[in-house]
Amino acid sequence: MLKLLGGGMMYQALYRKWRPKTFDDLVGQDAVSATLKHQVAKGKLSHAYLFCGTRGTGKTSSAKILAKAVNCLSPQDGNPCCQCDICRGIEEESLLDVTEIDAASNSGVDNIRDLREEAHFTPVAGKYRVYIIDETHMLSVGAFNALLKILEEPPQHVIFILATTELHKVPATILSRCQRFDFSRIDSATIAARLSYIAGEENIHLTQDAALLVAKLADGSMRDALSLLDLVIAQGGEITKEVVFQRIGLVGRDHLFALAEAVASGDGGEVLKVAQSLWERSVDYLRLCEQLIGFYRDVMVAGAVEEPGELISCLPDELERFRSLARQMGMEGIMGCLAALQDTLARMGRGAQRRTELEATLVRMADPRLRTGTHGLLARIEKLERQVGANQPSQTATPVIPAELLQRLNALEQRLAQPFSAAQIDSGVKKEQSAPKDPPPEKIEKIPTEPFAEWSKVLDILQQKNRALFGTLVDSSAYVGGDLLLVDAGVDSMFAKMMRGNSYAKESLRAAVEQVTGKKYRLGPYNPERYEVKPKIPDKLDELLKKASELGVDVQVKE
Ligand SMILES: Nc1ncnc2c1ncn2[C@@H]1O[C@H](COP(=O)(O)OP(=O)(O)O)[C@@H](O)[C@H]1O
Ligand SMILES: [Mg+2]
Ligand SMILES: [Zn+2]
């Protein structure tokens, strides 16, 4: 299963090993690959391409495929042959005609300046000199200006391929000189199929359910999907859905369903019981609240859209459960729960008693009579209207004023004469009117931090030392403040889960940081509510150049 590289013992990550080699290998980007193949086959090439779209969707891979295809000695229907000396040279990165520049690294600017001279020489072995500029949006203003000069009059034998995840950061002057290709997020069925194929080739037993779950978690990125697969296969064995949950350290969603189903059935006691069992398993209530918000959002989508498809990340059997919850609660009920949870989350952030806060909210959610505000009232109306068999719950396009709602509510409840008395309704309304205002949020002094410049070096070490941890840190960033090193790997990230549950992970990260900086840091998650980032003093030259270009002054950088 493990592929050994050269004589060494290094494991090659699946996402590297399975980099598509031809346009036909590339999945989920049919429009892009068809057009590029056609251009190669007809010899109708542009001098500058721009590949944009979210991470892990095949931009860099396509750039390499295109570099091979335009130079290949025997291209086949626009695809590179991958056999000839040129194709092999490019794959081994030994062919001088193809240059990859990573704009995210410091050498970006220098490279672009060198390139201005070098580009004029004809290629050594192939037909074209190809420059692949990755993370183009990271180029400095100086480098963009240098690049623009060549793009204005590109030599015949030069092709530029710029790749970026952040199109809006690429100057319009550059954009207008490139042929643009948009790489879309890859849908989960396509990702799952590719995972199954790769698993088959690697002799990994991966069930369909598990492949789909990994695909859903990867959220459109094939690279993330493969990194996740790497993570879950590390200990071998059959990979089922449960194994994925367990190894990624995700809590399954069963407890959320249990809670929501208790809420929907209006069983406050059951709600508290489920909450209690979670408390005993020491689930963090803040996270639980966040998870519930995501969960009810999915319920809402399942209720609003017939075939939610990619709108919800869930397994097929979960979708049915979401649907039935949505039916049971009605749209207003769901909205009410979402609003209540969001309020609660905000209060929890301000340090309120988390457990009490959340439990009170859950009980309120279970009993619409306890809810105040428009959503609560509407939920009660919808429920009653269903009970009395009103043909259609009345749809209200504009916000309804509570008085109107109350009238409708009273009428309905009188008709049923049960289960609430008028007194209860009154007190409910009064409560809303006299509800105390939330106390103003306390001013929290934010701790200043700055970007941690050597994070990529730390990641390089982790890639060797702790592959699993490394996999969770793709696209992360880090900040330092005093002796604190704060890692931003996204909210509710797998990284955070690993750091909580896995002291080996913490040790390897600490060691890697120490190896790079020679200092010991305390580690923590980056939280924008507690820390503020002081940007590093920007490159003075870049500042000037930016000012100049804003003023319409053409400045050239002389070495
Ligand atoms: N469209 C795709 N088809 C097949 N594999 C892909 C695709 N996109 C990404 N991958 C996988 O993810 C890895 C990284 O992809 P890459 O081309 O570097 O993405 P990007 O440059 O868009 O971030 C590839 O080596 C490959 O394993
Ligand atoms: Mg890339
Ligand atoms: Zn070839």
Coordinates of C-alpha atoms and ligand atoms in Angstrom, one line a residue:
M1 CA 0.0 0.0 0.0
L2 CA 2.8 2.4 0.8
K3 CA 4.8 3.7 -2.1
L4 CA 8.4 4.2 -1.3
L5 CA 10.1 7.0 -3.0
G6 CA 13.6 6.5 -4.5
G7 CA 15.8 4.7 -2.0
G8 CA 14.3 6.6 0.9
M9 CA 11.6 5.6 3.2
M10 CA 9.3 8.6 2.7
Y11 CA 5.7 8.0 2.2
Q12 CA 4.2 9.8 -0.7
A13 CA 0.9 11.5 0.2
L14 CA -2.0 10.2 -1.8
Y15 CA -2.9 13.6 -3.2
R16 CA 0.6 13.9 -4.7
K17 CA 0.8 10.4 -5.9
W18 CA -2.5 10.7 -7.6
R19 CA -2.0 14.0 -9.4
P20 CA -3.8 13.7 -12.7
K21 CA -1.3 13.2 -15.6
T22 CA -3.5 14.0 -18.6
F23 CA -6.6 16.0 -19.2
D24 CA -8.6 12.8 -19.2
D25 CA -7.4 12.0 -15.7
L26 CA -8.8 15.3 -14.4
V27 CA -12.3 14.8 -13.0
G28 CA -15.1 17.3 -12.5
Q29 CA -13.6 20.0 -14.8
D30 CA -15.0 18.8 -18.1
A31 CA -15.4 22.2 -19.7
V32 CA -11.9 23.3 -18.9
S33 CA -10.2 20.1 -20.1
A34 CA -12.3 20.0 -23.3
T35 CA -11.3 23.5 -24.2
L36 CA -7.7 23.1 -23.4
K37 CA -7.5 19.8 -25.3
H38 CA -9.1 21.4 -28.3
Q39 CA -6.6 24.3 -28.2
V40 CA -3.6 22.0 -28.0
A41 CA -4.9 19.7 -30.8
K42 CA -5.6 22.7 -33.1
G43 CA -2.4 24.5 -32.1
K44 CA -4.5 27.6 -31.1
L45 CA -2.8 28.5 -27.9
S46 CA -2.9 31.6 -25.8
H47 CA 0.1 33.3 -24.4
A48 CA -1.4 33.7 -21.0
Y49 CA -3.8 31.5 -19.1
L50 CA -5.4 32.2 -15.8
F51 CA -6.7 29.3 -13.8
C52 CA -8.9 30.3 -10.9
G53 CA -11.1 28.6 -8.4
T54 CA -11.1 27.1 -4.9
R55 CA -8.2 25.1 -3.6
G56 CA -7.7 21.5 -4.5
T57 CA -9.7 21.5 -7.7
G58 CA -7.0 20.8 -10.2
K59 CA -5.4 24.2 -11.2
T60 CA -1.8 23.3 -10.6
S61 CA -2.3 19.9 -12.0
S62 CA -3.9 21.3 -15.2
A63 CA -1.1 23.8 -15.5
K64 CA 1.4 20.9 -15.5
I65 CA -0.6 18.9 -17.9
L66 CA -0.9 21.9 -20.3
A67 CA 2.9 22.5 -20.0
K68 CA 3.5 18.9 -21.1
A69 CA 0.8 18.9 -23.8
V70 CA 2.2 22.0 -25.6
N71 CA 5.7 20.5 -25.7
C72 CA 4.9 16.8 -26.0
L73 CA 6.6 15.0 -29.0
S74 CA 3.5 12.9 -29.7
P75 CA 0.4 14.5 -28.1
Q76 CA -2.8 12.4 -28.4
D77 CA -6.0 14.3 -29.0
G78 CA -4.7 17.3 -27.0
N79 CA -3.4 15.1 -24.2
P80 CA 0.3 14.7 -23.4
C81 CA 1.6 11.2 -24.1
C82 CA 3.5 11.1 -20.7
Q83 CA 6.0 8.7 -22.4
C84 CA 8.3 10.9 -24.4
D85 CA 11.5 12.5 -23.1
I86 CA 9.9 15.9 -22.9
C87 CA 6.9 14.7 -20.9
R88 CA 9.1 12.8 -18.6
G89 CA 11.5 15.6 -18.1
I90 CA 8.6 17.9 -17.2
E91 CA 7.2 15.4 -14.7
E92 CA 10.6 15.0 -13.1
E93 CA 10.9 18.8 -13.1
S94 CA 14.3 18.5 -14.8
L95 CA 13.3 20.2 -18.1
L96 CA 14.5 23.8 -18.1
D97 CA 11.8 25.0 -20.4
V98 CA 9.1 24.7 -17.7
T99 CA 9.5 26.9 -14.7
E100 CA 7.2 26.8 -11.7
I101 CA 7.2 29.9 -9.5
D102 CA 5.4 29.9 -6.2
A103 CA 4.4 33.5 -5.6
A104 CA 3.6 32.7 -2.0
S105 CA 7.3 32.2 -1.3
N106 CA 9.7 35.1 -0.8
S107 CA 11.5 34.4 -4.0
G108 CA 8.5 35.3 -6.1
V109 CA 9.6 38.8 -7.0
D110 CA 13.1 37.9 -7.8
N111 CA 11.9 35.1 -10.0
I112 CA 9.7 37.3 -12.0
R113 CA 12.5 39.8 -12.5
D114 CA 14.9 37.1 -13.7
L115 CA 12.1 35.8 -15.9
R116 CA 11.9 39.1 -17.8
E117 CA 15.4 38.5 -19.3
E118 CA 15.2 34.7 -19.5
A119 CA 11.9 34.6 -21.3
H120 CA 13.5 36.1 -24.4
F121 CA 15.7 33.1 -25.0
T122 CA 14.2 30.3 -27.1
P123 CA 13.3 27.1 -25.3
V124 CA 16.0 24.5 -24.9
A125 CA 14.3 21.3 -25.7
G126 CA 10.6 21.9 -26.3
K127 CA 8.5 24.2 -28.4
Y128 CA 7.5 26.6 -25.6
R129 CA 8.9 28.1 -22.5
V130 CA 6.1 27.7 -19.9
Y131 CA 6.0 29.7 -16.7
I132 CA 3.6 28.4 -14.1
I133 CA 2.9 31.0 -11.5
D134 CA 1.1 29.5 -8.6
E135 CA -0.8 31.6 -6.0
T136 CA -0.5 34.5 -8.3
H137 CA -2.5 36.8 -6.1
M138 CA 0.4 36.7 -3.6
L139 CA 2.8 38.6 -6.0
S140 CA 3.9 41.9 -4.8
V141 CA 3.0 45.1 -6.7
G142 CA 6.5 45.2 -8.0
A143 CA 6.3 41.7 -9.3
F144 CA 2.9 42.3 -10.9
N145 CA 4.3 45.3 -12.7
A146 CA 7.3 43.3 -13.9
L147 CA 4.9 40.5 -15.1
L148 CA 2.7 43.0 -16.8
K149 CA 5.6 44.2 -18.9
I150 CA 6.2 40.8 -20.4
L151 CA 2.5 40.0 -20.8
E152 CA 2.2 43.2 -22.9
E153 CA 4.6 41.8 -25.5
P154 CA 5.0 38.1 -24.9
P155 CA 7.7 36.4 -27.0
Q156 CA 6.2 33.9 -29.4
H157 CA 7.7 30.9 -27.6
V158 CA 6.4 31.8 -24.2
I159 CA 3.3 30.7 -22.4
F160 CA 2.2 31.9 -19.0
I161 CA -0.1 29.9 -16.8
L162 CA -1.2 31.8 -13.7
A163 CA -3.1 30.0 -11.0
T164 CA -5.0 31.6 -8.1
T165 CA -7.6 31.0 -5.5
E166 CA -8.3 34.7 -5.1
L167 CA -9.2 36.3 -8.4
H168 CA -10.1 39.6 -6.8
K169 CA -6.6 40.2 -5.7
V170 CA -5.2 39.9 -9.2
P171 CA -4.9 43.4 -10.9
A172 CA -7.3 44.0 -13.8
T173 CA -4.4 44.9 -16.1
I174 CA -3.2 41.3 -15.7
L175 CA -6.6 39.7 -15.9
S176 CA -7.3 41.5 -19.2
R177 CA -4.3 39.9 -20.8
C178 CA -5.1 36.3 -19.8
Q179 CA -7.6 33.7 -21.1
R180 CA -9.5 32.8 -18.0
F181 CA -10.6 29.3 -16.9
D182 CA -12.8 28.8 -13.9
F183 CA -12.3 25.6 -11.9
S184 CA -15.4 24.7 -10.0
R185 CA -15.8 22.9 -6.7
I186 CA -16.1 19.2 -7.4
D187 CA -19.4 17.6 -6.5
S188 CA -19.3 14.9 -3.8
A189 CA -20.5 12.1 -6.1
T190 CA -17.6 12.8 -8.5
I191 CA -15.1 13.0 -5.6
A192 CA -16.5 9.8 -4.1
A193 CA -16.1 7.9 -7.4
R194 CA -12.5 9.1 -7.7
L195 CA -11.8 8.0 -4.1
S196 CA -13.3 4.6 -4.7
Y197 CA -11.1 4.3 -7.9
I198 CA -7.9 5.2 -6.0
A199 CA -8.8 3.0 -3.1
G200 CA -9.2 0.1 -5.5
E201 CA -5.8 0.8 -7.1
E202 CA -4.2 1.1 -3.6
N203 CA -5.9 -2.1 -2.3
I204 CA -7.7 -0.2 0.3
H205 CA -11.1 -1.5 1.3
L206 CA -13.3 1.6 1.3
T207 CA -17.1 1.2 1.5
Q208 CA -19.3 3.4 -0.6
D209 CA -20.8 5.1 2.4
A210 CA -17.3 5.9 3.7
A211 CA -16.2 7.3 0.3
L212 CA -19.3 9.5 0.2
L213 CA -18.7 10.7 3.7
V214 CA -15.1 11.6 3.1
A215 CA -16.2 13.4 -0.2
K216 CA -18.8 15.4 1.7
L217 CA -16.4 16.4 4.4
A218 CA -13.9 17.6 1.7
D219 CA -16.5 20.2 0.6
G220 CA -15.6 20.3 -3.1
S221 CA -11.8 19.9 -2.9
M222 CA -10.3 16.8 -4.3
R223 CA -7.1 17.4 -2.5
D224 CA -8.8 17.7 0.9
A225 CA -10.6 14.4 0.1
L226 CA -7.4 12.6 -0.6
S227 CA -5.7 14.1 2.5
L228 CA -8.6 12.9 4.6
L229 CA -8.4 9.5 3.0
D230 CA -4.7 9.4 3.9
L231 CA -5.7 10.2 7.4
V232 CA -8.2 7.4 7.8
I233 CA -6.2 4.7 6.1
A234 CA -3.2 5.2 8.3
Q235 CA -4.1 2.3 10.6
G236 CA -5.2 0.0 7.8
G237 CA -8.2 -2.3 7.9
E238 CA -11.6 -1.9 6.3
I239 CA -12.7 1.7 6.0
T240 CA -16.4 2.1 6.9
K241 CA -18.4 5.2 7.6
E242 CA -18.0 4.6 11.4
V243 CA -14.2 4.2 11.0
V244 CA -14.1 7.5 9.2
F245 CA -16.0 9.2 12.0
Q246 CA -13.8 7.6 14.6
R247 CA -10.5 8.3 13.0
I248 CA -11.2 11.8 12.0
G249 CA -12.3 12.4 15.6
L250 CA -15.7 13.6 14.5
V251 CA -18.6 13.0 16.7
G252 CA -21.3 11.5 14.7
R253 CA -24.5 13.5 14.2
D254 CA -26.6 11.0 16.1
H255 CA -26.7 13.1 19.2
L256 CA -27.8 16.1 17.2
F257 CA -30.6 14.2 15.7
A258 CA -31.5 12.9 19.1
L259 CA -31.7 16.4 20.5
A260 CA -33.5 17.8 17.5
E261 CA -36.0 15.0 17.5
A262 CA -36.8 15.5 21.2
V263 CA -37.1 19.2 20.5
A264 CA -39.5 18.6 17.6
S265 CA -41.7 16.3 19.5
G266 CA -42.0 18.9 22.2
D267 CA -40.6 16.6 24.9
G268 CA -38.6 18.9 27.2
G269 CA -37.7 16.1 29.6
E270 CA -36.2 14.1 26.8
V271 CA -34.3 17.1 25.6
L272 CA -32.8 17.6 29.1
K273 CA -31.9 13.9 29.2
V274 CA -30.0 14.0 25.9
A275 CA -28.3 17.2 27.0
Q276 CA -27.3 15.6 30.3
S277 CA -25.8 12.6 28.5
L278 CA -23.8 14.9 26.4
W279 CA -22.7 16.9 29.4
E280 CA -21.5 13.7 31.0
R281 CA -19.5 12.9 27.9
S282 CA -18.0 16.3 28.4
V283 CA -19.1 17.8 25.1
D284 CA -18.2 21.4 25.0
Y285 CA -21.5 23.4 25.1
L286 CA -20.1 26.2 23.0
R287 CA -19.3 23.8 20.2
L288 CA -22.5 21.9 20.7
C289 CA -24.3 25.2 20.2
E290 CA -22.4 25.9 17.0
Q291 CA -23.0 22.4 15.7
L292 CA -26.7 22.8 16.4
I293 CA -26.8 26.0 14.4
G294 CA -25.2 24.2 11.5
F295 CA -27.7 21.3 12.0
Y296 CA -30.8 23.5 12.0
R297 CA -29.5 25.2 9.0
D298 CA -29.5 21.8 7.2
V299 CA -33.0 21.1 8.5
M300 CA -34.1 24.4 7.1
V301 CA -32.6 23.6 3.7
A302 CA -34.1 20.2 3.7
G303 CA -37.5 21.8 4.3
A304 CA -37.1 24.5 1.7
V305 CA -35.6 22.7 -1.2
E306 CA -37.0 19.6 -2.8
E307 CA -33.6 18.1 -3.9
P308 CA -31.0 19.9 -1.8
G309 CA -28.1 18.0 -3.4
E310 CA -24.9 19.8 -2.7
L311 CA -26.6 22.3 -0.4
I312 CA -26.4 19.9 2.5
S313 CA -23.4 17.8 3.4
C314 CA -25.0 14.6 4.6
L315 CA -25.4 11.0 3.9
P316 CA -28.5 9.7 2.0
D317 CA -30.1 8.2 5.1
E318 CA -29.6 11.5 7.0
L319 CA -31.4 13.5 4.4
E320 CA -34.6 11.6 5.1
R321 CA -34.2 12.4 8.8
F322 CA -33.7 16.1 8.0
R323 CA -36.8 16.1 5.8
S324 CA -39.0 14.6 8.5
L325 CA -37.7 17.0 11.1
A326 CA -38.5 19.9 8.7
R327 CA -42.0 18.6 8.2
Q328 CA -42.6 18.2 11.9
M329 CA -41.3 21.6 12.8
G330 CA -42.5 23.8 10.0
M331 CA -40.4 26.6 8.6
E332 CA -41.2 29.1 11.2
G333 CA -40.4 26.6 13.9
I334 CA -37.0 26.0 12.4
M335 CA -36.3 29.7 12.0
G336 CA -37.3 30.2 15.6
C337 CA -34.8 27.6 16.8
L338 CA -32.1 29.1 14.6
A339 CA -32.7 32.5 16.0
A340 CA -32.8 31.3 19.6
L341 CA -29.5 29.3 19.2
Q342 CA -27.8 32.3 17.6
D343 CA -28.7 34.5 20.5
T344 CA -27.5 31.9 22.9
L345 CA -24.2 31.5 21.1
A346 CA -23.6 35.2 21.3
R347 CA -24.4 35.2 25.0
M348 CA -22.2 32.2 25.6
G349 CA -19.3 34.0 24.0
R350 CA -19.8 36.8 26.5
G351 CA -19.1 34.3 29.3
A352 CA -22.6 33.5 30.4
Q353 CA -23.2 30.2 32.2
R354 CA -22.9 28.0 29.2
R355 CA -24.6 24.9 30.4
T356 CA -27.6 26.7 31.8
E357 CA -27.9 29.0 28.8
L358 CA -28.0 26.2 26.3
E359 CA -30.3 24.0 28.3
A360 CA -32.7 26.8 28.9
T361 CA -32.7 27.5 25.1
L362 CA -33.2 23.8 24.2
V363 CA -36.2 23.5 26.6
R364 CA -37.6 26.8 25.2
M365 CA -37.2 25.4 21.7
A366 CA -39.1 22.2 22.6
D367 CA -42.0 24.2 24.0
P368 CA -43.2 26.9 21.6
R369 CA -45.4 28.3 24.4
L370 CA -42.3 29.4 26.1
R371 CA -41.0 31.1 23.1
T372 CA -41.5 34.8 22.6
G373 CA -41.1 36.9 19.5
T374 CA -42.5 36.5 16.0
H375 CA -40.9 33.2 15.3
G376 CA -42.4 31.6 18.3
L377 CA -45.8 32.9 17.6
L378 CA -45.7 31.9 14.0
A379 CA -44.6 28.4 15.0
R380 CA -47.5 28.1 17.3
I381 CA -49.9 29.3 14.6
E382 CA -48.5 26.9 12.0
K383 CA -48.8 24.0 14.4
L384 CA -52.4 24.8 15.3
E385 CA -53.3 25.5 11.7
R386 CA -52.1 22.1 10.8
Q387 CA -54.1 20.7 13.7
V388 CA -57.4 22.3 12.6
G389 CA -56.7 21.3 9.1
A390 CA -56.4 24.7 7.6
N391 CA -55.8 24.0 3.9
Q392 CA -52.6 26.0 3.7
P393 CA -50.7 27.7 6.5
S394 CA -51.0 31.3 5.6
Q395 CA -47.9 32.6 3.9
T396 CA -46.7 36.0 4.9
A397 CA -44.4 37.8 2.6
T398 CA -43.9 40.9 4.8
P399 CA -43.1 40.7 8.5
V400 CA -46.4 40.4 10.5
I401 CA -47.0 42.7 13.4
P402 CA -47.5 40.8 16.6
A403 CA -51.1 42.1 17.1
E404 CA -52.2 40.4 14.0
L405 CA -50.4 37.3 14.9
L406 CA -52.0 37.3 18.3
Q407 CA -55.5 37.6 16.8
R408 CA -54.9 34.7 14.5
L409 CA -53.5 32.8 17.5
N410 CA -56.4 33.6 19.7
A411 CA -58.9 32.6 17.1
L412 CA -57.2 29.3 16.6
E413 CA -56.7 28.5 20.2
Q414 CA -60.3 29.4 21.0
R415 CA -61.4 27.0 18.3
L416 CA -59.5 24.3 19.8
A417 CA -60.3 25.5 23.3
Q418 CA -57.2 23.6 24.3
P419 CA -54.4 23.3 25.2
F420 CA -53.5 26.9 26.4
S421 CA -55.5 29.3 28.4
A422 CA -55.8 33.0 27.5
A423 CA -53.9 33.9 30.6
Q424 CA -50.8 32.0 29.5
I425 CA -50.9 33.8 26.1
D426 CA -51.1 37.2 27.8
S427 CA -48.3 36.5 30.1
G428 CA -46.3 35.3 27.1
V429 CA -46.8 38.6 25.4
K430 CA -46.1 40.7 28.4
K431 CA -42.9 38.9 28.9
E432 CA -41.8 39.9 25.5
Q433 CA -42.7 43.6 26.1
S434 CA -40.9 43.9 29.4
A435 CA -38.1 41.5 28.6
P436 CA -34.9 43.1 29.9
K437 CA -32.5 44.2 27.3
D438 CA -29.3 42.2 26.9
P439 CA -26.6 43.8 28.9
P440 CA -24.1 45.6 26.6
P441 CA -21.3 43.2 25.7
E442 CA -18.3 43.6 27.8
K443 CA -15.4 45.3 26.1
I444 CA -12.7 42.6 25.8
E445 CA -9.2 43.8 25.3
K446 CA -7.9 41.9 22.3
I447 CA -4.4 40.5 22.5
P448 CA -2.3 41.8 19.6
T449 CA -0.7 39.1 17.4
E450 CA 1.1 39.1 14.1
P451 CA 1.4 36.6 11.3
F452 CA 3.9 33.8 12.0
A453 CA 6.3 34.1 9.1
E454 CA 7.8 30.6 9.5
W455 CA 4.6 28.6 9.5
S456 CA 5.4 27.0 6.1
K457 CA 8.7 25.7 7.5
V458 CA 6.8 24.1 10.5
L459 CA 4.4 22.5 8.0
D460 CA 7.3 21.1 6.0
I461 CA 8.6 19.4 9.1
L462 CA 5.2 18.1 10.1
Q463 CA 4.7 16.7 6.6
Q464 CA 7.6 14.4 7.4
K465 CA 7.0 13.8 11.1
N466 CA 3.3 13.7 11.5
R467 CA 1.4 13.2 8.3
A468 CA -2.0 13.0 9.9
L469 CA -1.6 16.3 11.7
F470 CA -0.1 17.8 8.5
G471 CA -3.2 16.7 6.7
T472 CA -5.4 18.8 8.9
L473 CA -3.3 21.9 8.4
V474 CA -3.6 22.3 4.7
D475 CA -4.6 26.0 4.2
S476 CA -4.0 26.9 7.8
S477 CA -2.2 30.0 9.1
A478 CA -0.6 30.9 12.3
Y479 CA 0.0 34.0 14.4
V480 CA 2.3 34.9 17.3
G481 CA 1.8 37.1 20.3
G482 CA 4.5 36.9 23.0
D483 CA 5.1 33.3 23.8
L484 CA 1.8 32.3 22.3
L485 CA 1.5 30.6 18.9
L486 CA -2.0 30.6 17.6
V487 CA -3.1 28.3 14.8
D488 CA -6.0 29.2 12.5
A489 CA -7.3 26.1 10.8
G490 CA -10.9 27.2 10.5
V491 CA -13.7 27.0 13.0
D492 CA -14.6 23.5 14.2
S493 CA -11.6 22.2 12.3
M494 CA -10.2 18.7 12.4
F495 CA -7.0 20.2 13.6
A496 CA -8.7 21.5 16.7
K497 CA -10.2 18.1 17.4
M498 CA -6.8 16.5 17.0
M499 CA -5.2 19.0 19.4
R500 CA -7.8 18.3 22.0
G501 CA -7.7 14.6 21.9
N502 CA -4.2 13.7 20.9
S503 CA -1.2 14.6 23.0
Y504 CA 1.1 13.2 20.4
A505 CA -0.2 15.8 17.9
K506 CA 0.5 18.5 20.4
E507 CA 4.0 17.3 21.0
S508 CA 4.9 17.0 17.3
L509 CA 3.6 20.5 16.6
R510 CA 5.5 22.0 19.6
A511 CA 8.7 20.2 18.6
A512 CA 8.4 21.4 15.0
V513 CA 7.9 25.0 16.1
E514 CA 10.9 24.7 18.4
Q515 CA 13.0 23.2 15.7
V516 CA 12.2 26.2 13.4
T517 CA 12.3 29.0 15.8
G518 CA 14.6 27.7 18.6
K519 CA 12.0 28.9 21.0
K520 CA 9.3 27.2 23.1
Y521 CA 5.8 28.5 22.4
R522 CA 2.5 27.8 24.1
L523 CA 0.0 26.6 21.5
G524 CA -3.6 27.6 21.1
P525 CA -6.3 28.0 18.6
Y526 CA -6.6 31.4 16.9
N527 CA -9.8 33.1 17.8
P528 CA -10.6 36.4 16.1
E529 CA -12.7 37.5 19.1
R530 CA -9.8 37.4 21.4
Y531 CA -6.8 38.3 19.2
E532 CA -6.2 41.0 16.7
V533 CA -3.7 40.8 14.0
K534 CA -1.3 43.6 13.5
P535 CA -0.2 43.4 9.9
K536 CA 3.5 43.3 9.4
I537 CA 5.0 46.5 8.2
P538 CA 4.5 46.2 4.5
D539 CA 7.3 46.3 2.1
K540 CA 8.1 50.1 1.7
L541 CA 8.8 49.7 -2.0
D542 CA 5.5 47.9 -2.6
E543 CA 3.7 50.7 -0.7
L544 CA 5.3 53.3 -3.0
L545 CA 4.6 51.4 -6.1
K546 CA 1.0 50.9 -5.1
K547 CA 0.6 54.6 -4.4
A548 CA 2.2 55.4 -7.8
S549 CA 0.0 53.1 -9.7
E550 CA -3.1 54.5 -8.0
L551 CA -2.0 57.9 -9.2
G552 CA -1.5 56.5 -12.6
V553 CA 2.2 56.9 -12.6
D554 CA 4.2 54.3 -14.4
V555 CA 7.1 53.3 -12.3
Q556 CA 9.8 50.9 -13.3
V557 CA 12.0 49.1 -10.8
K558 CA 15.7 49.3 -11.6
E559 CA 18.0 46.9 -9.8
Ligands
LIG1 N1 -10.0 17.8 -10.8 C1 -9.2 16.9 -10.2 N2 -9.2 15.6 -10.7 C2 -8.4 14.7 -10.0 N3 -7.6 14.9 -9.0 C3 -7.6 16.2 -8.5 C4 -8.4 17.2 -9.1 N4 -8.1 18.3 -8.5 C5 -7.3 18.1 -7.5 N5 -6.9 16.8 -7.5 C6 -6.0 16.1 -6.5 O1 -5.6 17.1 -5.6 C7 -4.2 17.3 -5.7 C8 -3.9 18.8 -5.7 O2 -4.5 19.4 -6.8 P1 -4.0 20.7 -7.4 O3 -4.0 20.6 -8.9 O4 -2.7 21.1 -6.8 O5 -5.1 21.7 -6.9 P2 -5.1 23.3 -6.9 O6 -3.9 23.8 -7.6 O7 -6.4 23.7 -7.6 O8 -5.2 23.7 -5.5 C9 -3.8 16.6 -7.0 O9 -2.5 16.1 -6.9 C10 -4.8 15.5 -7.1 O10 -4.4 14.4 -6.4
MG2 MG -2.3 24.7 -6.6
ZN3 ZN 4.9 13.4 -24.5

